[in-house]
Coordinates of C-alpha atoms in Angstrom, one line a residue:
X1 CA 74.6 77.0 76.1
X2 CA 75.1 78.2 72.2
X3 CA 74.3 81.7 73.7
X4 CA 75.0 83.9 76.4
X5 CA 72.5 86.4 76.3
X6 CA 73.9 89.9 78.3
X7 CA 72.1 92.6 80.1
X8 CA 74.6 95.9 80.1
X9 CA 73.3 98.0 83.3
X10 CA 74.4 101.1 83.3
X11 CA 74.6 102.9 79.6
X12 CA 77.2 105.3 80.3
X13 CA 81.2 106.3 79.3
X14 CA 82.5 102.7 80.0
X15 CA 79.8 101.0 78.6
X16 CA 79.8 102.7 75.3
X17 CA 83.8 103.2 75.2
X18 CA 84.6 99.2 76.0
X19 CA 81.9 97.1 77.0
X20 CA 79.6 97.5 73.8
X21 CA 82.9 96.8 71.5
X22 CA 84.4 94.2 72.9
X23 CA 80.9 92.2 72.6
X24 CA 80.7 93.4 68.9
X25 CA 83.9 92.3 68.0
X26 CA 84.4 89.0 70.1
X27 CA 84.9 86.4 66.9
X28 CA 83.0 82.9 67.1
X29 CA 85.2 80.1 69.1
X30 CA 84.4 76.5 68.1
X31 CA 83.2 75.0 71.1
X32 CA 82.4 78.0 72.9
X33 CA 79.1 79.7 73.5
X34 CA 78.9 83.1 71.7
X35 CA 77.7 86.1 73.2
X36 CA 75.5 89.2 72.6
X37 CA 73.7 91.7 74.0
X38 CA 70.2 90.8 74.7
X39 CA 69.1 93.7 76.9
X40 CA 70.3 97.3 78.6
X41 CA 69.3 98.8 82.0
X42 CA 69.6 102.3 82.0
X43 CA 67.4 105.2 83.2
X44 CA 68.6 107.5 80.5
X45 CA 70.2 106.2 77.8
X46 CA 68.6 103.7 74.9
X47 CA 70.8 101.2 72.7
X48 CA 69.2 101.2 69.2
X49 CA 67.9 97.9 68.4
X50 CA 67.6 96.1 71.8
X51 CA 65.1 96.5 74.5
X52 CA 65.8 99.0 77.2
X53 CA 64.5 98.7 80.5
X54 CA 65.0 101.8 83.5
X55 CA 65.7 98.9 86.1
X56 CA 66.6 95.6 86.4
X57 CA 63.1 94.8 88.2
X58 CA 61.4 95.6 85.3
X59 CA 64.1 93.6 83.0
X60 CA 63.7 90.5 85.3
X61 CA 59.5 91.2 84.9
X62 CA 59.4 90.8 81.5
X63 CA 59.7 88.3 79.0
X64 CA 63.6 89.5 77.6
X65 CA 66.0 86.3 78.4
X66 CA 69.4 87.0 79.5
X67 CA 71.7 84.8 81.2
X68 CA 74.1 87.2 82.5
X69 CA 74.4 90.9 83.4
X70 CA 77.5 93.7 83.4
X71 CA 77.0 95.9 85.8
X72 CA 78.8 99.0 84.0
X73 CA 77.3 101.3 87.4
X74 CA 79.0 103.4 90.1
X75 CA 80.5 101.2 92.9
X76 CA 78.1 102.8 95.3
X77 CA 75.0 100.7 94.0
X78 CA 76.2 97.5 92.8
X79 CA 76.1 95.6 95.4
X80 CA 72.2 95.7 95.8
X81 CA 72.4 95.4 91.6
X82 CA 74.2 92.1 92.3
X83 CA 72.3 91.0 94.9
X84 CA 69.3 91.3 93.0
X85 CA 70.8 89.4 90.0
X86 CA 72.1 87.2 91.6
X87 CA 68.9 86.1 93.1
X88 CA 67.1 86.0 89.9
X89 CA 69.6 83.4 88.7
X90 CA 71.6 85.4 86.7
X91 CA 75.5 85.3 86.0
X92 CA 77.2 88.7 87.5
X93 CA 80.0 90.6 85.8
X94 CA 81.3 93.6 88.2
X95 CA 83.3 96.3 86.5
X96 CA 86.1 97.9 88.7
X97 CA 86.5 98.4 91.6
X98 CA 84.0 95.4 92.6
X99 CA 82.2 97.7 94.9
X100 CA 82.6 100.7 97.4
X101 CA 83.3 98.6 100.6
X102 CA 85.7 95.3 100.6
X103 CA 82.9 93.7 103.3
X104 CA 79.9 93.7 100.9
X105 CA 81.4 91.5 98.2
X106 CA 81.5 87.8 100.5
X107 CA 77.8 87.8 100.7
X108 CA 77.6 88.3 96.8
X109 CA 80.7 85.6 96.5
X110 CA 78.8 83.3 99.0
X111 CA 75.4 83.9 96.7
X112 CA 77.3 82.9 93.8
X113 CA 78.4 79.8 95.0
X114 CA 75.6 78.3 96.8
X115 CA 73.3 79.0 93.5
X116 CA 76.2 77.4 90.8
X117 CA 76.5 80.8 89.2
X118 CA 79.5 83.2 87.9
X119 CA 80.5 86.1 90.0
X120 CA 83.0 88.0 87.9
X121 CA 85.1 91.0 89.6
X122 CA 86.5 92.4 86.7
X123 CA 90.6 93.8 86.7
X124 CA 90.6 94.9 83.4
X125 CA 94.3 96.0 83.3
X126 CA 95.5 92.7 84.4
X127 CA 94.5 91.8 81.0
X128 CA 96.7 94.0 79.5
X129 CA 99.3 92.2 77.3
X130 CA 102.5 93.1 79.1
X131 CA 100.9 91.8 82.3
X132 CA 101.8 88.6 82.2
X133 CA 105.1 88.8 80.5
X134 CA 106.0 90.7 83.3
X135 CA 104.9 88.8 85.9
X136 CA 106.9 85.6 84.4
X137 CA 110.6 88.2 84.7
X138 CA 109.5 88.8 88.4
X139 CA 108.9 85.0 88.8
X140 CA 112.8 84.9 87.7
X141 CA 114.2 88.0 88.8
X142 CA 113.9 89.0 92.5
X143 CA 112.5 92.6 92.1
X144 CA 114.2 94.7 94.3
X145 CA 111.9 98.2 94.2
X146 CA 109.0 99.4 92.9
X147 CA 107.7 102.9 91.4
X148 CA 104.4 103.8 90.2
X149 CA 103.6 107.3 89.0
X150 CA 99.9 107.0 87.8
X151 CA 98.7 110.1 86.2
X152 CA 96.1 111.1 84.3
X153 CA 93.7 114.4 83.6
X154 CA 89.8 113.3 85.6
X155 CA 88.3 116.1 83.2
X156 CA 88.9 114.0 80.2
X157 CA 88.8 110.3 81.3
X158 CA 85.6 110.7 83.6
X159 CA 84.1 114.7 82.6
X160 CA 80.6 115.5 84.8
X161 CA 81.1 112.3 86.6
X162 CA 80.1 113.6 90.6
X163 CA 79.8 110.1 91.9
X164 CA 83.7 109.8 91.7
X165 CA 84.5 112.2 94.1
X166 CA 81.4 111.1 96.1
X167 CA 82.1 108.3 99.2
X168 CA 82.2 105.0 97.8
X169 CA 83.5 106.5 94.4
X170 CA 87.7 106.4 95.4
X171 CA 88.5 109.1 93.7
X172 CA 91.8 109.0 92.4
X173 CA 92.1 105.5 93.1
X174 CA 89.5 104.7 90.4
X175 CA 92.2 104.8 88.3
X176 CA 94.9 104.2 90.7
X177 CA 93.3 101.1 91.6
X178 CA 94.3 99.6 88.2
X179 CA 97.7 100.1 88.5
X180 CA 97.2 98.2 92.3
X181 CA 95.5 95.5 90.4
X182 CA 98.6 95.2 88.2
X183 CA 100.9 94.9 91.2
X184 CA 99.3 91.9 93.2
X185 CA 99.1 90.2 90.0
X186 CA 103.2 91.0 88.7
X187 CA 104.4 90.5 91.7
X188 CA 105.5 87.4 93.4
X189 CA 104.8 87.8 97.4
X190 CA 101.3 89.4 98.6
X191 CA 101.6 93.3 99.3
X192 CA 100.7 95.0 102.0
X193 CA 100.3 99.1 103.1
X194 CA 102.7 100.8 105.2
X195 CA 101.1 104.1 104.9
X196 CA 99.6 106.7 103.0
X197 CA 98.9 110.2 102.1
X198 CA 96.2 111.5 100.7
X199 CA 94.7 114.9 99.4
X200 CA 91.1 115.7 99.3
X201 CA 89.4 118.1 98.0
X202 CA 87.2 120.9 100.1
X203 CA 84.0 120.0 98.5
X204 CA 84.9 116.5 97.8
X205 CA 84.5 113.5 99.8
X206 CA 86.8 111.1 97.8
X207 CA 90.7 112.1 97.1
X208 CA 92.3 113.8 94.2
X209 CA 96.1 113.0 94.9
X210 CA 97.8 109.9 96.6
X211 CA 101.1 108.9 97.8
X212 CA 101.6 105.3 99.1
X213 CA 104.1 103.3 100.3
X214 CA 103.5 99.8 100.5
X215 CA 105.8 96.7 101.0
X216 CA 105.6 92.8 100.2
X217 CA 106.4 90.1 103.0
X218 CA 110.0 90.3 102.0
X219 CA 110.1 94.1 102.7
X220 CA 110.2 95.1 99.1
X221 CA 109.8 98.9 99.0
X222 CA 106.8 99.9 96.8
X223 CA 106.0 103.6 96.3
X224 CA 102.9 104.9 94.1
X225 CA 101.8 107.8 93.5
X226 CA 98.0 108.8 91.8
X227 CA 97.4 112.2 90.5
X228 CA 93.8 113.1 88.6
X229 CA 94.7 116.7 88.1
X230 CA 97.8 115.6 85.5
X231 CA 98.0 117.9 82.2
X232 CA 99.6 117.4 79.1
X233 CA 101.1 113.9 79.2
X234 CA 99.4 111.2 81.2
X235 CA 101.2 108.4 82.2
X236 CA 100.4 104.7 83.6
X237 CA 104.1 103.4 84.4
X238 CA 105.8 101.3 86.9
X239 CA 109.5 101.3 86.9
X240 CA 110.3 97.7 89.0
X241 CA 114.4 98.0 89.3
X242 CA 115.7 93.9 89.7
X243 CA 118.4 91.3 90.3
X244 CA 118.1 91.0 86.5
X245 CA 118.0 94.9 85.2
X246 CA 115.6 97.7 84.8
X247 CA 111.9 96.5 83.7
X248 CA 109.7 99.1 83.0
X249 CA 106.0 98.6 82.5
X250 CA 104.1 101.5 80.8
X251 CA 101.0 102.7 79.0
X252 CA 99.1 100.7 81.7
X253 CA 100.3 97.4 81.2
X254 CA 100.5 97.6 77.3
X255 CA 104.6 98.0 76.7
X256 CA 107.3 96.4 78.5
X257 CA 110.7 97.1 78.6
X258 CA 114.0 95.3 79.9
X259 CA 117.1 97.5 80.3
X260 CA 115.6 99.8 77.5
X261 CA 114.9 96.7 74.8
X262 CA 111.4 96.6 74.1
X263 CA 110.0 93.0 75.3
X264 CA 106.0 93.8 74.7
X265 CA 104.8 96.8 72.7
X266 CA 100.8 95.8 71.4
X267 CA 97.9 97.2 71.3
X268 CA 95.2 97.8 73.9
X269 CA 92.8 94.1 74.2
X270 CA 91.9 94.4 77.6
X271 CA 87.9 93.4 77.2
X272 CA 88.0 91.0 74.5
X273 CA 89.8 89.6 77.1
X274 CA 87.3 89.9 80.0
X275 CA 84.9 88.5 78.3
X276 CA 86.5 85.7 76.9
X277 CA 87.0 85.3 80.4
X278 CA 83.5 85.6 81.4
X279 CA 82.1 83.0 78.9
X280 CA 85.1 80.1 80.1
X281 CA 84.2 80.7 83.8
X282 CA 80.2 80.8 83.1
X283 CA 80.9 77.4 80.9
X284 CA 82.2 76.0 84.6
X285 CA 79.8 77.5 86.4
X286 CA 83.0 79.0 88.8
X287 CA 83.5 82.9 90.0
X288 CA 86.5 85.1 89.8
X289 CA 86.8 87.6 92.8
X290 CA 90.3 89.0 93.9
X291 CA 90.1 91.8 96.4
X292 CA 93.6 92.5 96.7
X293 CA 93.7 95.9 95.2
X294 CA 90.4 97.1 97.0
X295 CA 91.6 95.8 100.3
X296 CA 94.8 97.7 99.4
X297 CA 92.5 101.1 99.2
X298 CA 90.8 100.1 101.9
X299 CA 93.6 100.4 104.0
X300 CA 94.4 103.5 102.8
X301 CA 91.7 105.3 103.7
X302 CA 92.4 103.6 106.9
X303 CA 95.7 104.5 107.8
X304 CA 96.5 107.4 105.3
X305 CA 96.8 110.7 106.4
X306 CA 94.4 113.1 105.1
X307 CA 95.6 116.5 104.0
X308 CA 93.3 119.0 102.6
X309 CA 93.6 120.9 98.9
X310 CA 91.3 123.8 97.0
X311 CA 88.4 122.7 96.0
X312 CA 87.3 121.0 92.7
X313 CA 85.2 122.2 90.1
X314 CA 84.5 120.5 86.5

């Protein structure tokens, strides 16, 4: 394959803001397929210059080629999006979270595997470029407690955007769920809830506010908390105190710090990344599904307990 031909589905803020970039700007590799976008699914929005269908039944009708799709969609709907893809032979690429329920993701992985093709669930901050320099301290420093304060305003990271606070959409653990993502990767021993708090909303059927506490087999103490009503500055930080100093990881996985010394300061590269990513596991025909941090909100709901707030309003 010289060419993999992608289907965006779902033309809206993350599409536009990362996925329609990172494809732009992805440089040819020698030996490596290139990629571009052959195709967008959207029932509202057009993409100048390539054909624009209002469902992927009507893509997979016609004669457009693509090899692959994103699906850029709420949660709530991609599972039947993947399914469907899936079945017409195409190459899946989930953005995060993978979907609204942990259980309807191993029928999609079984899919994938029993037709040769890529199933993709996308962690974009694990791609981050402190990420792994981090997790390479832990793998030498026994981390000895963990804080997360993930903050940030939902007016002006997802603005109008109902099907957030709608079940299925997390809520505040849309974002919070990357920071999650970050800590099964970073952190040497699998992590597990211990319990939770959460704050929804009177007219909302998803959380605003979280406060977990979560532990690894070791007993590590792990504390996050998730805000989506934070003004002013927003911050994406996780302060891991260690046998070997302070490391702090901030700006969402971009800088890291050790004892104060700046280890990783770079900019933001997260979906080059993912989809350099997607074309090596398409070239091997292999998927890429971790449900660590969804499992993690999972239990959550589960176990947390639920407190109510004022209502929400845009």
């Amino acid at each position: 394959m010289s060419m993999l031909r992608l289907a965006i589905v779902g033309l809206g803020k993350i599409a536009r803001d990362q996925h329609l970039p990172a494809v732009a700007g992805l440089p040819a590799v020698a030996g490596l397929p290139e990629i571009a976008i052959a195709a967008v699914v959207s029932r509202n929005a057009r993409l100048d210059g390539v054909p624009c269908f209002e469902t992927l039944e009507a893509l997979f009708a016609s004669d457009v080629a693509v090899d692959a799709v994103a699906l850029c969609t709420p949660p709530q709907v991609r599972r039947a999006q993947a399914a469907l893809a899936l079945a017409a032979g195409k190459h899946v690429m989930l953005e995060k979270p993978p979907g609204a329920t942990v259980g309807e993701l191993a029928p999609l992985i079984a899919s994938a595997r029993d037709n040769g093709l890529t199933l993709f669930a996308t962690w974009h901050s694990r791609f981050a470029p402190a990420v792994e320099p981090a997790r390479a301290f832990l793998a030498a420093n026994r981390p000895l407690s963990v804080k997360i304060d993930w903050r940030e305003d939902v007016r002006v990271w997802h603005p109008g955007q109902d099907w957030i606070f709608e079940a299925g959409g997390l809520g505040v653990f849309d974002p919070g769920i990357n920071a999650l993502s970050i800590l099964t990767r970073i952190l040497p021993r699998p992590v597990f809830l211990r319990g939770a708090g959460l704050a929804f909303p009177a007219n909302r059927a998803a959380p605003i506010a979280a406060e977990l506490d979560l532990a690894d087999a070791a007993g590590l103490p792990i504390r996050a908390e998730f805000d989506f009503l934070q003004t002013g500055p927003q911050s994406w930080d996780m302060r891991i105190e260690t046998e070997g100093g302070t490391l702090m990881l901030s700006a969402g996985g971009a800088k890291l710090d050790h004892d104060g010394r700046a280890l990783v300061d770079e900019a933001e590269a997260e979906y080059p990344a993912l989809y350099r990513r997607l074309i090596d596991l398409v070239g091997r025909r292999e998927s890429d599904v971790d449900l660590a941090p969804l499992q993690l909100v999972a239990d959550a709901f589960l176990l947390g307990q639920r407190r109510g707030v004022e209502a929400f309003t845009w």
